[in-house]
Amino acid sequence: MEIYADIKYLKGVGDKRAQLLAKLGVLNVNALLHLFPRTYEDWSKIVSIAQAPFDEACCVKAIVGRKPSAHMVRKGMTIYKTQVTDGESLLQITIFNNKYAADKLKVGEALLFFGKMPGNLYAREMLSPDIEKPEGKQRIRPIYPQTAGLTSKGIENLLETAFKEIGDNIPEDLPSWIKDEYSLIDSADALRNIHFPESHDMLDKARRRLIFEELLMLQLGLIGLKGRSKASTSAIVRQDCSREFIDSLPFTLTNAQQRSVQEAAEDLAKPYPMSRLLQGDVGSGKTVVAAALVYNAAKNKLQSALMAPTEILAQQHFRTFANFFEHTDITVDLLTGSTPAAVKKDIKARLKDGRLQLVIGTHALIQKDVRFENLGLVITDEQHRFGVVQRSELGEKGMNPHVLVMSATPIPRTLALIIYGDLDISVLDELPPGRQKIETYRIGSDKRERAYNYVKKHLDDGRQGYIVCPLVEEGETELAAAQEYAERLKEDSFLDYSVGLMHGRLKAKEKELVMAAFAAGEIQLLVSTTVVEVGVDVPNAAIMLIENAERFGLSQLHQLRGRIGRSGFKSTCILISDAQNEEATRRLEVMTNTNDGFKIADEDLKLRGPGDFFGARQHGLPDLKIADMLTDSNLLRETQAAVRTINAKDAALSLPENSGLKSAVARLFGTTGQTGMN
Ligand code: ADP
Ligand code: MG
């Protein structure tokens, strides 16, 4: 039988079963072989009745002592009881309502009984054990995910049949040098042992091989998707001048910042473009790392572009960079939708002839008709937006510039390796000194007035604060809700304070004015919709109140909270929520318990699952069947190394030895239904 043959041609599978299997994504034999067990039962280790553990499932081999007796306990409930012996001790077997299982117990026959064995030392008992004849079953047995109508045992039987029918027709997709170099067993051995392990050791080897294969294909596919070649670049930064810049700063870089600058500076010196993700929690100081690189590029006669996801953020970056480079000869300008036409024209002219060294803007603008004289470095401040497409579009702009992606949302490293599979990663895992934990509380809406008073206390002390508006109900507009909320505060609770309003419908110029007024301290309390989420930096802000906190996702709450606690002032975040449901409660608990963005991201991942994480699925990432992204980071690193080697030798996968890889990647990313790898 051929491995891609329709599953309905497998012995024991008719139309009906084929339909059930289809629900599990199994359309052909190959997909069946890749329907991996959820867990295993160890029937290979036979224990004596006397030595069996009390609360752990185990396997006993025993002879049936007498014919099971049936007792009807009530209508529709019959229990069957018998005794079995392993030659030393007796074991009571009780079966509920299963005449079929009871009839299997023939007096004098030796059988395997698998299950937990409660009771006490004198009277051991098994309730509804799994019972099998020993032939062929005294081994580690697979347990499969089940659907209605298909039991785990049913699937196990199908797999036994499949392996018999397929024989040696299991293709090997990995070239032999990879198997040698990374000590991987053959595909056929791996598939056999993942289902029917010869030993625990072979099971481990099978798992290693299959995880490796899965992660490898995924990463190769991602690289193909992103289309970034390791073409050569002329943007080589020969002279590392970052030290000069760092020494000019009013503060000392954290070790993490220094390490990240160094890692990136080394990349810039290479003859092919950098692709690096700079990952760090809110407030970890990513901007200054980026600035050091821009400085470096400029000193080597290369231009830089910084793309921000919103205008507010672009404006803020502009102020920050203008500040950083104030006493240097590096020229910085801002190009956004609201830049006046004449200024735009001038900026474009200066970019084209190289007079302007750093341009900051939103994604859209930089993609349009902007030409550079010598673009060497592109920085995207992506927040948690996944901009593969934008990234590659920029790569096409002229001359393969170096790319630094800043991500403000900590992603578990393993997941980052997958989502940003083609990027090297620098992590800022350390906050600048002097930062204090942001105290976070959850209260019910009945305590809102008290919370307002607490906010006022902060304002009276000279601090500033945010109130994040209630998210709107369906039908209501964000604008109306925010305006109404701000009006009420102005006329009532915060009559004596200056209250500003920020929302997504304001024109860019207006937003800028509001932000500038807030940054200058003219606005004490900023009522805002979530537009404030993105990287806004006002160090004097020390209190935040979030309405309807349950409606926000964990990462978003963390981002919002990151707007405060950005200086030495003690900061407080108050989450207002009347939510009762368990998941929301759990989320808010996570927020009150920790400030650590990586922990929060882990929790988020657990609550939402990797598929939902940052909408990864929307970007066409296939589900991983076997690789558990939270635990397989070592293997990920090994596969990354393999990917690099493959890429250096044969990026297009056109060598004969890589033909298996090529078709496997195509299957994984292409016609998913064909293989069940969906
Ligand atoms: P984020 O990683 O969230 O983008 P920023 O780059 O906005 O963080 O930095 C947060 C604040 O910390 C800024 O005001 C910045 O000037 C300051 N900062 C950055 N690095 C340091 C440092 N090493 N020591 C002191 N302050 C720093
Ligand atoms: Mg930032």
JSON list of C-alpha atoms in Angstrom, two decimals, residues 230 322 429 563:
[
{"chain": "A", "resi": 230, "resn": "LYS", "atom": "CA", "xyz": [20.63, 36.08, 2.43]},
{"chain": "A", "resi": 322, "resn": "ALA", "atom": "CA", "xyz": [15.77, 64.46, 18.15]},
{"chain": "A", "resi": 429, "resn": "ASP", "atom": "CA", "xyz": [15.52, 40.93, 30.24]},
{"chain": "A", "resi": 563, "resn": "ARG", "atom": "CA", "xyz": [2.43, 53.54, 30.58]}
]
